[in-house]
Tab-separated table of C-alpha atoms and ligand atoms in Angstrom:
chain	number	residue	atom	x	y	z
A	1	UNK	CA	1.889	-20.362	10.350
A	2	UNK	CA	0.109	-17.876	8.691
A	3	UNK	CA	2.100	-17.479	5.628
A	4	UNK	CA	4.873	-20.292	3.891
A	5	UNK	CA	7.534	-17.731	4.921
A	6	UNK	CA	7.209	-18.335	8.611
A	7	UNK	CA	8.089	-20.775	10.497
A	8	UNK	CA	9.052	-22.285	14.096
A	9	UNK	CA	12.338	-24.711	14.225
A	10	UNK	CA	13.700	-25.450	17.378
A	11	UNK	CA	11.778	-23.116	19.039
A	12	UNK	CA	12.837	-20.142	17.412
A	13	UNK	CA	10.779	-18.352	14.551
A	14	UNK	CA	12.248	-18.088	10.932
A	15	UNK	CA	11.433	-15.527	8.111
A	16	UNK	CA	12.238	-16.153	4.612
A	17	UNK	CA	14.347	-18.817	5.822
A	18	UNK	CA	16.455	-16.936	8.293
A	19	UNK	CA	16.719	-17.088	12.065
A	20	UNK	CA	15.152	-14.018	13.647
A	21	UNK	CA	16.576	-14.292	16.373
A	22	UNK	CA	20.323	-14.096	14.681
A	23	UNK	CA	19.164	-11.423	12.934
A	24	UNK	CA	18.335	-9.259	15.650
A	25	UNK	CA	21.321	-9.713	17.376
A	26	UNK	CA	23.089	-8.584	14.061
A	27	UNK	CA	21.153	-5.793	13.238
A	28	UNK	CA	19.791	-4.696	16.358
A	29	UNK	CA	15.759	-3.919	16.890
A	30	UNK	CA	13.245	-2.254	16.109
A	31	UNK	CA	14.074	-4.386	12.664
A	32	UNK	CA	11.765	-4.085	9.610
A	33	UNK	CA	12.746	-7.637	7.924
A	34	UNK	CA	11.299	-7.629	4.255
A	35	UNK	CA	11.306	-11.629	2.033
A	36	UNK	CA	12.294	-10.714	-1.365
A	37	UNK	CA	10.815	-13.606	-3.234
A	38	UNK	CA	7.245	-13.104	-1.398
A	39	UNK	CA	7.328	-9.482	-3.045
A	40	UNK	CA	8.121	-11.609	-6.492
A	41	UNK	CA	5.480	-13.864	-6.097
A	42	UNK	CA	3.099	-11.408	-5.192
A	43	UNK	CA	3.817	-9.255	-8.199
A	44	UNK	CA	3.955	-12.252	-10.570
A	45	UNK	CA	0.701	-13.374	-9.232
A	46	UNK	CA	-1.189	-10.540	-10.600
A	47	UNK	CA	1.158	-10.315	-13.667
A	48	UNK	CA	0.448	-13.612	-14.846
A	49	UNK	CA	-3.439	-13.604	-14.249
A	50	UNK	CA	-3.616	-10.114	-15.484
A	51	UNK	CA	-1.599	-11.668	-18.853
A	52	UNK	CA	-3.905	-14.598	-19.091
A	53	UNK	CA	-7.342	-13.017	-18.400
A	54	UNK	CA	-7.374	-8.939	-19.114
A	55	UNK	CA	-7.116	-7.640	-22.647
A	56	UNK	CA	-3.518	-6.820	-24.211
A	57	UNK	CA	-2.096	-3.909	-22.611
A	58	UNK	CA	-3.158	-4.540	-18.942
A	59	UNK	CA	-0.926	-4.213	-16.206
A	60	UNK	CA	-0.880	-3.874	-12.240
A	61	UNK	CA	0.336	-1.132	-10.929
A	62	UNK	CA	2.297	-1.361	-7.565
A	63	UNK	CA	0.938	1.510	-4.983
A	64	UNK	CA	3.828	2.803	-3.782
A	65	UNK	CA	2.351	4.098	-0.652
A	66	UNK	CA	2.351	0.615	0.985
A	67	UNK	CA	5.806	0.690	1.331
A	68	UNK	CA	8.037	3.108	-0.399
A	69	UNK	CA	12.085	3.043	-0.765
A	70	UNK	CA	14.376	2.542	-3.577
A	71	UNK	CA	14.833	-1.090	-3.373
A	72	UNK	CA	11.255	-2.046	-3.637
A	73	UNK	CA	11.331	0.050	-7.187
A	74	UNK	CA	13.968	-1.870	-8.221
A	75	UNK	CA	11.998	-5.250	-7.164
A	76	UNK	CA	8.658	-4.098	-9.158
A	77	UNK	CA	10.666	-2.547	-12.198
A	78	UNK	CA	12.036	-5.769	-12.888
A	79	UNK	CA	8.404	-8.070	-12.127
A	80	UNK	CA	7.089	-5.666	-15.374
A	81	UNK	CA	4.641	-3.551	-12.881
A	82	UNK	CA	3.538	-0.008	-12.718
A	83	UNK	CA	3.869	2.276	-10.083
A	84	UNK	CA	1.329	4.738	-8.062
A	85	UNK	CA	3.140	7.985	-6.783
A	86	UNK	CA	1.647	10.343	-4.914
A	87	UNK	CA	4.374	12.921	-3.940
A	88	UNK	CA	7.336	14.543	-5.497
A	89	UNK	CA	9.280	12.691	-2.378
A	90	UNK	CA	7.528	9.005	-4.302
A	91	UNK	CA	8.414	10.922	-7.617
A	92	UNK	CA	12.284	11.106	-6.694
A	93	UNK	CA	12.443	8.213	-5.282
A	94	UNK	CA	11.532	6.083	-8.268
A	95	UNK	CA	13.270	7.857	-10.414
A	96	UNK	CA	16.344	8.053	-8.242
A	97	UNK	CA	15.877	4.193	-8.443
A	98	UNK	CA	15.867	4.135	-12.308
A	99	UNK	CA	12.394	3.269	-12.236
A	100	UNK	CA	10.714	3.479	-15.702
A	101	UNK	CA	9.029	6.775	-14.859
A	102	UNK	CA	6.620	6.174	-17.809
A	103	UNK	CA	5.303	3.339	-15.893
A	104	UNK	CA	4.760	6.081	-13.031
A	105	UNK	CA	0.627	7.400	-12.393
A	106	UNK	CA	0.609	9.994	-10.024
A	107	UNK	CA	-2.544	10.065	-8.037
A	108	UNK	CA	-3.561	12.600	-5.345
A	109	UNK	CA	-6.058	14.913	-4.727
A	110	UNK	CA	-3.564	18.324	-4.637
A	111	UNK	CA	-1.119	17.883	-6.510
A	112	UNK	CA	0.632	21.918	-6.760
A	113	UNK	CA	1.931	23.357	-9.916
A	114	UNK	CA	5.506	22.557	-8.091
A	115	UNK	CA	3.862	19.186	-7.830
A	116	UNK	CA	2.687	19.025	-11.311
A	117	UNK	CA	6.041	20.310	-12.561
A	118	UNK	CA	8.337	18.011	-11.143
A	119	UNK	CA	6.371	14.950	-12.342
A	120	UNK	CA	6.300	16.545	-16.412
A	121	UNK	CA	10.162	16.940	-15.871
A	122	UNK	CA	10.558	13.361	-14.509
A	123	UNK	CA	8.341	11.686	-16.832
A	124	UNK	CA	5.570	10.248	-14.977
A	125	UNK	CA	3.798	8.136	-17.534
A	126	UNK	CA	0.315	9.088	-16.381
A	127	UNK	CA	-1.761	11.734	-14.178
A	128	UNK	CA	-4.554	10.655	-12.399
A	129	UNK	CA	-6.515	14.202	-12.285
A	130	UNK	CA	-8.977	14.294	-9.143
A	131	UNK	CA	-10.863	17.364	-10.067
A	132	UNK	CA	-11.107	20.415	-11.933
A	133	UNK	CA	-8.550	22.806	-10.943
A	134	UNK	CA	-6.289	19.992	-11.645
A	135	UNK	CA	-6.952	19.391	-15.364
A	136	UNK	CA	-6.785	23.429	-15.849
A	137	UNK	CA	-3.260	23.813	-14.018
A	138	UNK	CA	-1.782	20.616	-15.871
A	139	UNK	CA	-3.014	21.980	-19.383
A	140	UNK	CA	-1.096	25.135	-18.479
A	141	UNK	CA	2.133	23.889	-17.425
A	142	UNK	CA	1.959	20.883	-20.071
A	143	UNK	CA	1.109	23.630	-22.463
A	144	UNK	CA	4.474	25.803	-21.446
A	145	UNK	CA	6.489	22.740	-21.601
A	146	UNK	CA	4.909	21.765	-25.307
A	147	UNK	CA	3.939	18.183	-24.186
A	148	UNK	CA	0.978	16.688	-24.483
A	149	UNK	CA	-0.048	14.757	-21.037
A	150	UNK	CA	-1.581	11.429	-20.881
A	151	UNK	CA	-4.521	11.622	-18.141
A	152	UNK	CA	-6.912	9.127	-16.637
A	153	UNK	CA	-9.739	11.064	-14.616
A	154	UNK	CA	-10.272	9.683	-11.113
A	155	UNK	CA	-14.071	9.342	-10.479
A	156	UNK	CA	-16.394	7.984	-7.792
A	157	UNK	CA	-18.264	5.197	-8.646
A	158	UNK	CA	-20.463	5.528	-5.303
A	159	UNK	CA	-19.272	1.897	-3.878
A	160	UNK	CA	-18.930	1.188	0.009
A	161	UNK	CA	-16.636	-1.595	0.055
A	162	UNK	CA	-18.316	-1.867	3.518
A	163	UNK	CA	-15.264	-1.436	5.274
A	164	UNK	CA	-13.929	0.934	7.508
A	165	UNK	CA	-14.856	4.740	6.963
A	166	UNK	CA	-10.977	5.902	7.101
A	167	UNK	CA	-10.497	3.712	4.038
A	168	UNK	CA	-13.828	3.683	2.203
A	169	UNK	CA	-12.638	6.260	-1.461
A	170	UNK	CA	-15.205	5.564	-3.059
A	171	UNK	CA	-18.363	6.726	-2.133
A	172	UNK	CA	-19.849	9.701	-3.740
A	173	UNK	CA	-18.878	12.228	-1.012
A	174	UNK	CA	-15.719	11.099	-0.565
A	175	UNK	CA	-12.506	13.655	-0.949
A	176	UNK	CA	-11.013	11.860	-4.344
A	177	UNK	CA	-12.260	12.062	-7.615
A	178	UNK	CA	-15.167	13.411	-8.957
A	179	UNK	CA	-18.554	12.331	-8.593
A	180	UNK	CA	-20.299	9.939	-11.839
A	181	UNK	CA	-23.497	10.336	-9.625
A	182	UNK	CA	-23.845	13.792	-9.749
A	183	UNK	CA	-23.037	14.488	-13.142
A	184	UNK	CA	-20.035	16.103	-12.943
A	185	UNK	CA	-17.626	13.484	-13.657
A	186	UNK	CA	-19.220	14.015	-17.037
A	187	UNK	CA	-18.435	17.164	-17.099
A	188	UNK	CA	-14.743	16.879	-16.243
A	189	UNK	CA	-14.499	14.586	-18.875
A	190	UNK	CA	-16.131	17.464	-21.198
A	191	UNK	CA	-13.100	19.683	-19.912
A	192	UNK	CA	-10.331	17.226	-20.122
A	193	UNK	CA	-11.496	16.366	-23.945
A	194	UNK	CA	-11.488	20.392	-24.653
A	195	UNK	CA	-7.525	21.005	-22.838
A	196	UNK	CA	-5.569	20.399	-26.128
A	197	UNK	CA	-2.579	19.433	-24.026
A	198	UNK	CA	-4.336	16.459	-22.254
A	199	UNK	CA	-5.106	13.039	-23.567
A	200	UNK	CA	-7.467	11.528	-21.912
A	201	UNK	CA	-6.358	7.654	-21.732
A	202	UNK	CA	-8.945	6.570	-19.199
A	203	UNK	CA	-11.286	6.696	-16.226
A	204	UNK	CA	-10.352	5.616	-12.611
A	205	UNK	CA	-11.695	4.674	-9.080
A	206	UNK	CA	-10.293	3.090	-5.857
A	207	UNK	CA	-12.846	2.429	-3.854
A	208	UNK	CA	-11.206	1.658	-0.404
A	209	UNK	CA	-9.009	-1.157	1.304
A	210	UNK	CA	-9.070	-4.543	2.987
A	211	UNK	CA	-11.658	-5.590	0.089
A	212	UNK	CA	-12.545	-9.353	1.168
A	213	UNK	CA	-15.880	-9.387	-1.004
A	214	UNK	CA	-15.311	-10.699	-4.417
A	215	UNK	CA	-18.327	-8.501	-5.722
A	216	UNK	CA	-16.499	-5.379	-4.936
A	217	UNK	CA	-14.735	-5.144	-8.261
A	218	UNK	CA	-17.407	-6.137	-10.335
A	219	UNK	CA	-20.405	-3.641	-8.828
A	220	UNK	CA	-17.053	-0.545	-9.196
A	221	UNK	CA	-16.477	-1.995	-12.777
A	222	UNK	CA	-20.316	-1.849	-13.516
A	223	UNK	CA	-20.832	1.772	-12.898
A	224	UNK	CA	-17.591	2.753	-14.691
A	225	UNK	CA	-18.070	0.762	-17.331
A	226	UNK	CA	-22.303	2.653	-17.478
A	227	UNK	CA	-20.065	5.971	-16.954
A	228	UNK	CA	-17.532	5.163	-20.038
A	229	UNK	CA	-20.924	4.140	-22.356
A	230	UNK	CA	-22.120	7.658	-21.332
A	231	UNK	CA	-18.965	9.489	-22.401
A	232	UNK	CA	-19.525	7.817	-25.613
A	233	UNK	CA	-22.813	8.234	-26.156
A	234	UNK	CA	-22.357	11.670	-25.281
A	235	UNK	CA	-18.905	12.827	-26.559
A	236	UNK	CA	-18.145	9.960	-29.188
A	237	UNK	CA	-15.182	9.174	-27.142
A	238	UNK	CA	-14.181	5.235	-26.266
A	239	UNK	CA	-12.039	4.842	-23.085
A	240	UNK	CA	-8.996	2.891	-23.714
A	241	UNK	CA	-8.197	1.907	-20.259
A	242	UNK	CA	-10.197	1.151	-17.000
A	243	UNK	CA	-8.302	1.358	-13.696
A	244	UNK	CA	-9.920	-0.312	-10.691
A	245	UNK	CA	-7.605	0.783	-7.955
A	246	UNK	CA	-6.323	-0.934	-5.555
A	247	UNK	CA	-8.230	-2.987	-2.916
A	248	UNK	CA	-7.537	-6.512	-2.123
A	249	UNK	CA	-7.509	-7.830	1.317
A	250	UNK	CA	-4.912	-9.483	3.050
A	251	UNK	CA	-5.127	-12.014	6.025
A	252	UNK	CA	-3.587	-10.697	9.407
A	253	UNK	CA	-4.615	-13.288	11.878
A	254	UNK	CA	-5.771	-16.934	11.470
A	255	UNK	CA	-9.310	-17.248	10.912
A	256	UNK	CA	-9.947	-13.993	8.808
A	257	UNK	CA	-11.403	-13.715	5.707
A	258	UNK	CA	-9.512	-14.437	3.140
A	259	UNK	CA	-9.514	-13.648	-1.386
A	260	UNK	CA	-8.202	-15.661	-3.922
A	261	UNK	CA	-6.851	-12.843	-6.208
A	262	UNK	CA	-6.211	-14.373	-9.760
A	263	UNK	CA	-9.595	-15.820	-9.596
A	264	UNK	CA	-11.282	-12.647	-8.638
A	265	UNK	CA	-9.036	-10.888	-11.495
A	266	UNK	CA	-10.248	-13.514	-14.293
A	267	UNK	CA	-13.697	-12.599	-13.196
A	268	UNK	CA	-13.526	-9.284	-13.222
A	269	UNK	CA	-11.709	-9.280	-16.687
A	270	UNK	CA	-14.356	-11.640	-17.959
A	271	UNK	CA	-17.446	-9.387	-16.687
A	272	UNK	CA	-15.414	-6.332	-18.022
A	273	UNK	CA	-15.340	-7.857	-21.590
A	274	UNK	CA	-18.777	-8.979	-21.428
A	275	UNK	CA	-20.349	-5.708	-20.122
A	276	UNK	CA	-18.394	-3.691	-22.576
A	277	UNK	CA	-19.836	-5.742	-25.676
A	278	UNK	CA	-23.361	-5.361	-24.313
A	279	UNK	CA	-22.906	-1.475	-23.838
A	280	UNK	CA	-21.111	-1.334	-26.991
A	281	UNK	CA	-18.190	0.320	-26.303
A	282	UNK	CA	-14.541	-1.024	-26.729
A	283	UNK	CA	-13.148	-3.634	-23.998
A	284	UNK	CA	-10.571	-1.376	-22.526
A	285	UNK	CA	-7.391	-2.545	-20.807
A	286	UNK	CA	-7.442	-3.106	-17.153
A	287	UNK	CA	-4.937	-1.527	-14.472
A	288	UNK	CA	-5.425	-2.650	-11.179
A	289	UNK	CA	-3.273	-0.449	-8.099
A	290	UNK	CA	-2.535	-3.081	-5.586
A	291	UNK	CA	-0.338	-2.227	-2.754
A	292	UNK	CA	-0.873	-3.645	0.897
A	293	UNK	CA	-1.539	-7.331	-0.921
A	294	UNK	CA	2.264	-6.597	-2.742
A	295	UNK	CA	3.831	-6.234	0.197
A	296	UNK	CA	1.804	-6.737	3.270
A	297	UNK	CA	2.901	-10.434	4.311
A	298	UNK	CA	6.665	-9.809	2.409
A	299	UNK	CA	7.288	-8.210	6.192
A	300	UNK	CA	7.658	-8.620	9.589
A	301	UNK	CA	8.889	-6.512	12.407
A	302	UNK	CA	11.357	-7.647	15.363
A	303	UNK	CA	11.356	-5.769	18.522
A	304	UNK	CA	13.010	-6.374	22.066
A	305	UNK	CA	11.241	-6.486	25.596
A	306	UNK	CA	12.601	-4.105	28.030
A	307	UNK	CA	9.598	-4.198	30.658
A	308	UNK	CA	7.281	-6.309	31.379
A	309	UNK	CA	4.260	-4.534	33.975
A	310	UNK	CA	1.455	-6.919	35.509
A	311	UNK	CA	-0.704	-4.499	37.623
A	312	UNK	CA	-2.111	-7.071	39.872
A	313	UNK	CA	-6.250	-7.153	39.664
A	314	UNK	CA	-5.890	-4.930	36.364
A	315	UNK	CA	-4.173	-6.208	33.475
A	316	UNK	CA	-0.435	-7.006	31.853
A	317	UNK	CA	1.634	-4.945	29.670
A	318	UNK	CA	4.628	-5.996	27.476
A	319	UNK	CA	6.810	-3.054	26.296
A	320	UNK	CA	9.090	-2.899	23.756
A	321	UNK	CA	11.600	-0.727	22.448
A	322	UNK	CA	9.462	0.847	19.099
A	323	UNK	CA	5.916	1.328	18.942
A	324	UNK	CA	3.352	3.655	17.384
A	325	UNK	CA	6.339	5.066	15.902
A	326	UNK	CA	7.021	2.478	13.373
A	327	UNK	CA	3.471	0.944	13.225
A	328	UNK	CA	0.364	3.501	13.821
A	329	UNK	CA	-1.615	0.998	12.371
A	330	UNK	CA	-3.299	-0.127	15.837
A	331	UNK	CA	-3.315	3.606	17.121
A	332	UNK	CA	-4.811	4.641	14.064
A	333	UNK	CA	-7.176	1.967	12.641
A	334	UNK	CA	-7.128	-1.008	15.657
A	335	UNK	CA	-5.620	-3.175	13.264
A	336	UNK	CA	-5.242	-6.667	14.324
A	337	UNK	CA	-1.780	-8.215	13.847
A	338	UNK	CA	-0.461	-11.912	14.726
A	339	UNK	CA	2.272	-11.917	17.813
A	340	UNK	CA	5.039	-14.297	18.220
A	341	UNK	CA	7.534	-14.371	20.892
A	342	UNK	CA	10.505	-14.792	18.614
A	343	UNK	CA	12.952	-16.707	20.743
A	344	UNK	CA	10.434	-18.931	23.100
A	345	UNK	CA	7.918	-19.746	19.819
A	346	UNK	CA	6.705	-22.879	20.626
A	347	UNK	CA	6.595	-21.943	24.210
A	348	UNK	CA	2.937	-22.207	25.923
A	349	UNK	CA	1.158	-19.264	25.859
A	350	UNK	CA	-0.465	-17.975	29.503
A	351	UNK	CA	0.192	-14.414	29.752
A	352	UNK	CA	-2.220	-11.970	28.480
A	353	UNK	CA	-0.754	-8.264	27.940
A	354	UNK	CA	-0.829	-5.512	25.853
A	355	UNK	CA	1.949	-5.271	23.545
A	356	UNK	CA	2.843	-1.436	23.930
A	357	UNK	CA	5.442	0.791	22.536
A	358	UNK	CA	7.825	2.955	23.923
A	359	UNK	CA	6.015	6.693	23.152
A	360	UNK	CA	4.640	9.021	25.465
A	361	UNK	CA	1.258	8.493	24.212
A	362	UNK	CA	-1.349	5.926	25.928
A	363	UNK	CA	-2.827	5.039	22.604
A	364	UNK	CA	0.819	3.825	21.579
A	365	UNK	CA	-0.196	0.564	21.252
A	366	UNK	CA	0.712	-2.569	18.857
A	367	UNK	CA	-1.823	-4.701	19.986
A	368	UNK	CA	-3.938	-5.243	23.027
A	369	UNK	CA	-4.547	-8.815	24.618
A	370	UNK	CA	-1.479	-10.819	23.422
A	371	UNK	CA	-0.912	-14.519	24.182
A	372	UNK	CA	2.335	-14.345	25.325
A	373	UNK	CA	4.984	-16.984	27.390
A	374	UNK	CA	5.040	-16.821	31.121
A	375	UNK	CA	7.893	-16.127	31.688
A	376	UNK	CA	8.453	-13.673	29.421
A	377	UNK	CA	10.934	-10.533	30.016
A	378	UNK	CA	13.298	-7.985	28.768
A	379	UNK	CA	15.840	-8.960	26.141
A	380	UNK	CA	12.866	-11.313	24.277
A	381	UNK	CA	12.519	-10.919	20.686
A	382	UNK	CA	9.092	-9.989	19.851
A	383	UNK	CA	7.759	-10.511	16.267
A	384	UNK	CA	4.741	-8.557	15.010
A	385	UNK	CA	3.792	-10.392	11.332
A	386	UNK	CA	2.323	-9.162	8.377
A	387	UNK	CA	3.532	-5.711	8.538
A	388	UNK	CA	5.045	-4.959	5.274
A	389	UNK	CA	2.358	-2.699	4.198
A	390	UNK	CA	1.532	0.552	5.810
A	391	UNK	CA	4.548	0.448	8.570
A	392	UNK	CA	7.606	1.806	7.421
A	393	UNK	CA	5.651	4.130	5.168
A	394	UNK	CA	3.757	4.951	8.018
A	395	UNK	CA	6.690	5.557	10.288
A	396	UNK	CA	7.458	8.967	12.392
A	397	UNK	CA	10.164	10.642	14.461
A	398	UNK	CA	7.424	11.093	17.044
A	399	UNK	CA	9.656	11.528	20.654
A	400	UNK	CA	12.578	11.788	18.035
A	401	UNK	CA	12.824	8.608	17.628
A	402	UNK	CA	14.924	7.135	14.715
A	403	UNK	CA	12.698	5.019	12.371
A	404	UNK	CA	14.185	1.523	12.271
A	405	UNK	CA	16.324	0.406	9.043
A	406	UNK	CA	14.836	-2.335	6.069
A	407	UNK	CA	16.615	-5.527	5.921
A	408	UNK	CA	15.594	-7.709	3.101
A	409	UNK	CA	16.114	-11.240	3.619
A	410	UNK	CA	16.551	-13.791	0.155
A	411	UNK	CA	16.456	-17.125	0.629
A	412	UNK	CA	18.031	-17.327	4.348
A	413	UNK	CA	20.730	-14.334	3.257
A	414	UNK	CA	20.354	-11.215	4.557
A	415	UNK	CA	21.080	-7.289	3.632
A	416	UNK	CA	20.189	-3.754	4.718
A	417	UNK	CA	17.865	-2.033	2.408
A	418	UNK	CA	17.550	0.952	4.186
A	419	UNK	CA	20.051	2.324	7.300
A	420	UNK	CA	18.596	2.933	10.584
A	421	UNK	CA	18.613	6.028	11.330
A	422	UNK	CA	21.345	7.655	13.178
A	423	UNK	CA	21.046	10.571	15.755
A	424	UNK	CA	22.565	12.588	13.849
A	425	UNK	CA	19.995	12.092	10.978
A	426	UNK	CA	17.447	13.363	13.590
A	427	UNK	CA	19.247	16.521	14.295
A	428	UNK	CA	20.539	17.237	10.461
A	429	UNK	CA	17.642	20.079	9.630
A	430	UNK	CA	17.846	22.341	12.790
A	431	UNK	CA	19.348	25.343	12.047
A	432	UNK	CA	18.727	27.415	15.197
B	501	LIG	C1	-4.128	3.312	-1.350
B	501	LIG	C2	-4.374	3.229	-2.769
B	501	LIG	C3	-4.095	2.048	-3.462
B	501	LIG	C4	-3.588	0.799	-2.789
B	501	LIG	O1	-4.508	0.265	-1.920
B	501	LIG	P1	-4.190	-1.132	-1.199
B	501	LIG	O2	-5.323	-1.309	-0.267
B	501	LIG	O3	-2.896	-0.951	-0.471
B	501	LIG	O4	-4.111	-2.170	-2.258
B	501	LIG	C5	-4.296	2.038	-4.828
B	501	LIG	N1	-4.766	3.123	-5.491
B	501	LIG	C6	-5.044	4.273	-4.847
B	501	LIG	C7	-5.524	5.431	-5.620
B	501	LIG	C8	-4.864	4.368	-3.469
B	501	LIG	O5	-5.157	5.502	-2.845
C-alpha cells in the first residue's frame, strides 16, 4: 500500500511493523504514530546523493516546520542534517534537544530584535535575511554582541512551481525575500557586503511546495546562479553556497505524481557545476531545505468513529473524535489523503462519506468522499496516511481541544514522543 511501511495482515492495518489497532487501544486516539527508520531513510536519502553528486560542503537541511518536537532533532542531528527554524519557540526547541545550533538557519520574513537576539545567544549557525530592515537590525545587535554573523540573503528567483497559490514563495511578488527581478536583491547584497558584522555566505530561494516537476530546481538554480554572476561582476564577490529551499513532492494517494529525489539532486548538482563554469564564477555548495518529503509518509494518524450519519437522498458522514484540529490540511488547502478503516482493512468498500471531525466548524473536514466498509460504526479505528508533515505542526486547541500525543514506532516497538495533552495543560495560562 502506498508506502513499504504499511501494510494489511489479517485484516488489520500495520505501521512500521506494529498493529494499529493494539496501539490504539494502548494509547488511546486521536494518535499521531511516527516510523523512525522511514525518517532515517529519508534523511540518508538526500545525505548520500547530496555526498555523491554536490560539491564538498553540501548538506540538506531538515525544515523544521514540517514537524517540529525534540525527538525529531535528535533523529536529524544524528543523520548529519541541518535544520530550518523559524521561531524562537523552533530555536528552543532544538537547542533544548542538543541540536548542533550551528547547523541551525533561521528563515522568516520578521524576525524581531527579541527574535534576532535569542538566535545570536543560541548559536544559530546561519540567518537567512528576507529584506532590508533585517540586515540593518542584525548588524546592530551582532555589532553589540561583537560577533560577526554568517548570512545567506533570501531572494526571489520569479519561479511558479505551478502549484497552489498558498504555497507558491517564489514568485517575484511574493512576501519572502527580495526580488532579483527588480534589482533590488542586488542591492541588498550591496548592503549586506557594507554591514561589517555580516558575512555574507550565500544566496537563497524556496520557491513553493508539492514540486512534482523535475525542471523546477534547475529553472530556480538558473536565475540564481545569473544573480550570483551579477554580484560578481558587479561587487567582485563569489557566493560560496547556493540554497534551493525546500520543495519536493510527496505522493498522498495512489496514482499521483510522483519524483525520484536523488536523481533530480544529481541533476541539479550536475547543471549547478556546469552553469557555474560557463558563468565563471565558483561552483558553490548546495543546501537543499526539505521538510514535508522528511517526514511526510514517516506518519500516520489513528482516530475512532463515534457517529456515523447517512442523510437519506443526501449524502454519508463518518465522524471521528479529532479533526481540523490536528489536521487543517483539508480545511485549509483540500489536501487529498489515503483512508483506511484500521480494524476491517481488507473489508469491501461500499459506503461513501465524508470523513469529518469533531469541531464546531462545517469546513472541519479530513476528507470528503471516503470508501469506507458497510458496516462501519463507532468504536472503528480510522487511519488517515501520510500525515507526518504539516499535522502536528499544524495542530490547534480550537474548541479546547487537547492536541493528540507523538508515538514513534521502531521496528514493531513502540514509545511516546510527545504526551497528549492533559486538561489541565489547556487551562495552565489563565490567570483570571
Ligand atoms: C516550508 C519551507 C521549506 C520546506 O518545504 P517542504 O515543502 O516541506 O519541503 C523549506 N524552506 C523554506 C524557506 C520553507 O519556507
Amino acid at each position: 500500500m502506498l508506502y513499504d511501511n504499511i501494510e494489511i495482515k489479517n485484516g488489520r492495518l500495520y505501521f512500521a511493523g506494529a498493529d494499529t489497532v493494539e496501539l490504539a487501544e494502548k494509547y488511546g486516539t486521536p494518535l499521531y504514530l511516527m516510523d523512525e527508520n522511514k525518517i532515517r531513510e529519508r534523511c540518508r536519502e538526500y545525505k548520500s546523493a547530496l555526498d555523491a553528486f554536490a560539491p564538498e560542503g553540501s548538506c540538506a537541511i531538515y525544515a523544521s516546520k514540517a514537524c517540529c518536537f525534540g525527538g525529531i532533532y535528535k533523529i536529524v542531528a544524528e543523520e548529519g542534517l541541518g535544520a530550518d527554524v523559524v521561531s524562537a519557540g523552533e530555536i528552543f526547541t532544538a537547542k533544548s534537544a542538543g541540536f548542533p545550533m550551528e547547523r541551525g538557519y533561521f528563515q522568516g520574513n520578521n524576525k524581531t530584535d527579541e527574535d534576532i537576539r535569542f538566535a545570536l545567544g543560541c548559536g544559530v549557525g546561519y540567518f537567512v535575511c528576507d529584506n532590508f530592515e533585517e540586515l540593518d537590525a542584525l548588524d546592530r545587535i551582532a555589532g553589540e554582541r561583537g560577533v560577526v554573523q554568517k548570512i545567506l540573503l533570501r531572494v526571489t528567483p520569479g519561479i511558479d512551481p505551478h502549484t497552489y497559490d498558498e504555497v507558491a514563495t517564489g514568485k517575484v511578488d511574493s512576501k519572502f525575500g527580495i526580488a532579483v527581478e527588480t534589482g533590488q536583491a542586488l542591492e541588498a547584497v550591496k548592503s549586506a557586503l557594507s554591514k561589517k558584522n555580516l558575512s555574507l555566505e550565500g544566496i537563497h530561494c524556496h520557491v513553493g511546495s508539492m514540486v512534482f516537476d523535475s525542471d523546477v530546481f534547475i529553472r530556480a538554480a538558473a536565475v540564481m546562479l545569473g544573480f550570483a554572476a551579477e554580484i560578481k561582476k558587479v561587487f567582485g564577490f563569489d557566493i560560496k553556497i547556493l540554497d534551493l529551499g525546500g520543495g519536493y513532492g510527496v505522493k498522498y494517494y495512489e496514482g499521483q505524481g510522483e519524483i525520484d529525489i536523488p536523481a533530480n539532486i544529481k541533476q541539479v548538482a550536475e547543471y549547478v557545476a556546469g552553469k557555474s563554469n560557463e558563468l565563471g564564477i565558483k561552483t558553490p555548495s548546495l543546501r537543499l531545505e526539505p521538510g514535508r518529503s522528511i517526514v511526510a509518509d514517516a506518519g500516520i494518524t489513528l482516530y475512532t468513529v463515534g457517529s456515523v450519519k447517512k442523510i437519506t437522498g443526501y449524502k454519508n458522514y463518518v465522524s471521528i473524535d479529532g479533526g481540523m484540529t490536528d489536521n487543517p490540511r483539508y480545511a485549509l488547502y483540500e489536501s487529498r489523503y489515503t483512508v483506511v478503516t484500521a480494524n476491517k482493512a481488507d473489508a469491501e468498500i461500499d459506503l461513501t462519506a465524508d470523513l469529518v471531525g469533531r469541531c464546531c466548524e462545517s469546513g472541519d473536514i479530513i476528507q470528503p468522499a471516503v470508501g469506507f466498509p458497510a458496516d462501519i460504526g463507532r468504536g472503528d479505528i480510522v487511519a488517515v496516511l501520510t500525515t507526518g508533515a504539516y499535522n502536528y505542526s499544524m495542530a490547534s486547541n480550537y474548541n479546547r481541544i487537547p492536541r493528540p500525543p507523538i508515538v514513534m514506532v521502531k521496528d514493531g516497538e513502540s514509545r511516546v514522543a510527545v504526551r497528549r495533552e492533559s486538561l489541565e495543560d489547556l487551562i495552565k495560562n489563565d490567570i483570571l
